[in-house]
Amino acid sequence: MAAYFIAHGTVTDQTKMSEYVEKSGPIFASFGGEFVTVGGVTHVLIGSHSRDRVAMFKFPNSTAAEACYNSDAYKALWPLRQEAGDFDFIVFEEF
């Protein structure tokens, strides 16, 4: 069952963010991850949302998404991601 990796973020350093995106894309792809979309939050219809950007990736399943996140290759990018901005990540599976 397909799973989606959602990143909610506020970018504080666009140069570092661009470097992070360039380096993380091939890692996601190696776990079957496909880039779906990225965009800015334009409206919060209910509740609260403190981030201004959202990115979505599709993985074959949640096991692949979590394996990607926990891989040594991706963990090596954590410091760069932290320098690029503040992020929240969630993974959910389709019904």
C-alpha atoms as one frame of an Amber mdcrd trajectory, in Angstrom:
protein
   0.000   0.000   0.000   1.488   3.376  -1.004   2.683   5.713   1.725   3.201
   9.455   1.636   6.023  11.301   3.368   4.924  14.849   4.151   7.392  17.536
   5.197   6.047  20.724   6.758   8.776  23.321   7.030   9.973  26.850   7.410
  13.114  27.453   5.365  15.606  29.796   7.021  18.549  29.364   4.611  17.580
  28.870   0.959  21.143  28.050  -0.132  21.392  25.197   2.364  17.859  24.094
   1.473  18.796  23.840  -2.197  21.840  21.752  -1.283  19.695  19.516   0.939
  17.127  18.980  -1.841  19.872  18.121  -4.344  21.450  15.566  -2.000  18.284
  14.045  -0.521  16.477  13.384  -3.818  18.683  10.467  -4.904  18.482   8.947
  -1.407  14.679   9.058  -1.468  14.702   7.551  -4.968  16.933   4.684  -3.835
  14.122   3.635  -1.447  11.437   3.931  -4.120  10.506   7.479  -3.149   9.034
   9.734  -5.817   8.723  13.504  -5.537   5.047  14.516  -5.789   4.907  18.260
  -5.126   6.095  21.197  -3.053   4.322  24.445  -2.339   3.599  27.244   0.044
   0.817  27.115   2.609  -1.760  29.666   1.493  -4.625  29.067   3.928  -5.196
  27.192   7.161  -8.867  26.269   7.094  -9.145  24.845  10.601  -6.732  24.558
  13.501  -3.224  25.956  13.345  -0.203  25.364  11.172   3.082  27.077  11.904
   5.020  26.121   8.761   5.018  27.954   5.436   6.065  25.168   3.057   4.874
  21.617   2.388   6.554  18.895   0.328   5.146  15.460  -0.501   6.858  12.253
  -1.583   5.274   8.903  -2.444   6.885   5.636  -1.318   5.850   2.035  -2.046
   4.875   1.630   1.636   5.543   3.104   5.080   8.347   0.600   5.698  10.273
   2.041   2.732   9.638   5.627   3.879  10.862   4.883   7.389  13.864   2.924
   6.093  14.812   5.916   3.968  14.503   8.323   6.899  16.545   6.037   9.160
  19.211   5.176   6.568  22.829   6.142   7.173  22.836   8.093   3.913  19.880
  10.230   4.969  21.065  10.603   8.572  24.252  12.147   7.176  22.057  14.981
   5.826  20.330  15.735   9.140  22.781  18.521  10.108  22.328  20.186   6.701
  18.541  19.928   7.002  18.674  21.500  10.461  20.771  24.364   9.096  18.289
  24.857   6.230  15.213  25.337   8.421  12.717  23.854  10.855  10.673  20.844
   9.778   8.012  18.382  10.886   7.701  15.067   9.034   4.800  12.638   8.929
   4.195   9.405   7.024   0.757   8.055   6.231  -0.506   5.109   4.201  -3.372
   5.065   1.758  -6.477   3.138   2.747
